Every structure is written in C-alpha cells, then in structure tokens.
Amino acid sequence: MKVNITNHPLIEHKITMLRSVETGTKDFRDLASEISMLMCYEFTRDLPLEEIEIETPITKTKAKVIAGKKLAVVPILRAGLGMVDGILSLIPAIKVGHIGLYRDPDTLEPVEYYCKLPSDIGDRDVIVLDPMLATGGSASAAIQFLKNYGVKNIKSCHLIAAPEGICRLNQDHPDVEVYCAAIDEKLNDHGYIVPGLGDAGDRIFGTK
Ligand code: PRP
Ligand code: URA
C-alpha cells in the first residue's frame, strides 16, 4: 500500500496548531479545512489533463485543462465533514457522498448508521475523508462499503494517522493509496492517537 505523508511546512505548522489544546472550535474548524485544501492539492496530483484550444488576448493557443474525470469525496460522519469545505474550495463541483460510522467506545468497532452516495458512485474515483485514522476500523469499513458498490479506485485521506491504522488498511485494502499529514506514535488504551489532537468530532463541532 502506498502511503503519502504530505509534510509541507504550511501543513506541519497548521497541524501543530490543530493539536494544541488551546485551539478553540472556530480556529480548529478553519485549520482542518485549510489543511484539507492543501492535502487536496497533493491527492489530485495525478488527475489526467487534456489539451483544448483557447484564445488569449494575444493569440490562439493550445492549453491544458483537467479531463472530465469522475470524482467523489466521501466524508465519514461526523468528523470527516470538517474536511469537505477545504476540498470544495478547490473542486467546487465534486460530488459528495456520506457514510455515517461511529466507533463503539467499548469494542472500538465501527457501527454504521447512515449512507447516502451519488447514484453512479461505482463509476467514480473516490477519496474517503476522515481526520483520524486510529485503529483503522472506520476507514476500513467505509472503504469496504464503497468496494461493495463497485468503486475501484479509492484514496483515503487523513489529517493524523496512527501506525496501527496504517497497518490495518495495509492488511484490509492494500490497493488503496493513503494520504496523511502526520503519522503519530501510537494509540493509547482507549484507542486515541498519541499525541494526536483528542476527539476530532468533538473539537470540530464543539460537543465537549
Ligand atoms: C472518530 C474519527 C474516525 C474514527 C477513527 O470518529 O472521526 O471516524 O473515530 O477511529 P478508528 O480508526 O479507530 O475507527 P468517532 O467514532 O469518534 O465518531 P464522530 O466522528 O461522530 O465523533
Ligand atoms: N478518533 C478521534 O477523534 N481521535 C482519536 O485520537 C482516535 C479516534
């Protein structure tokens, strides 16, 4: 499995601010969105281009535009929603599907509660969005879901990943390409990433 660490100085700086317990809800949301936008720049690097003819004020010329590739992003609810705006700021017309999963606090297993995907999802390349790849259970389940719908080309994008989550995705979905801004040290006994940033959903939505 290919793992891309998007370790640009701007991303590293913003991840540090995201981690800080001093960062409040508004700034956390803004930072998550900005980092997602910068990561979007990386995971779209292989988008195919095609040449079209245009006219500049000086002359006619051939120039490149993105070929009409069918893409979709699928945030895992709820924290994945915090990454959507950043992607939309670069690809405003991208389709957005939603998969609702929460992690059972005792078993740490993902529990599905919602799914709404574009009707032609099986024909699209899909980027799964979830700020935290901890045990990897949620991302793995979401990816399996998409595969069951016929999706063939999947990327998985996370702000922070734990080594355990990367291992899990590598075992379950070696064909998926992973993008993360940081790989942290480990998980603690409650399945939280260390040092991490705490509970991403609670920090984005201000629920704690
Ligand atoms: C968090 C996070 C991921 C999941 C990661 O969601 O947003 O979806 O945990 O953990 P895993 O890799 O061990 O599965 P949570 O269950 O807290 O739900 P929420 O987004 O609704 O807060
Ligand atoms: N989910 C989170 O929001 N944070 C973690 O550290 C692990 C799972």
mmCIF file of C-alpha atoms in Angstrom, residues 50-56 59-65:
data_model
loop_
_atom_site.group_PDB
_atom_site.id
_atom_site.type_symbol
_atom_site.label_atom_id
_atom_site.label_comp_id
_atom_site.label_asym_id
_atom_site.label_seq_id
_atom_site.Cartn_x
_atom_site.Cartn_y
_atom_site.Cartn_z
ATOM 1 C CA GLU A 50 -6.381 17.196 -21.802
ATOM 2 C CA GLU A 51 -5.462 19.854 -24.300
ATOM 3 C CA ILE A 52 -8.024 22.366 -25.540
ATOM 4 C CA GLU A 53 -7.734 25.327 -27.857
ATOM 5 C CA ILE A 54 -8.260 28.778 -26.318
ATOM 6 C CA GLU A 55 -7.672 32.322 -27.362
ATOM 7 C CA THR A 56 -5.611 34.667 -25.196
ATOM 8 C CA THR A 59 -3.183 34.688 -29.940
ATOM 9 C CA LYS A 60 -4.836 31.310 -30.272
ATOM 10 C CA THR A 61 -3.060 28.561 -28.344
ATOM 11 C CA LYS A 62 -3.442 25.066 -27.014
ATOM 12 C CA ALA A 63 -3.581 24.737 -23.212
ATOM 13 C CA LYS A 64 -4.318 22.058 -20.651
ATOM 14 C CA VAL A 65 -7.419 21.580 -18.530
#
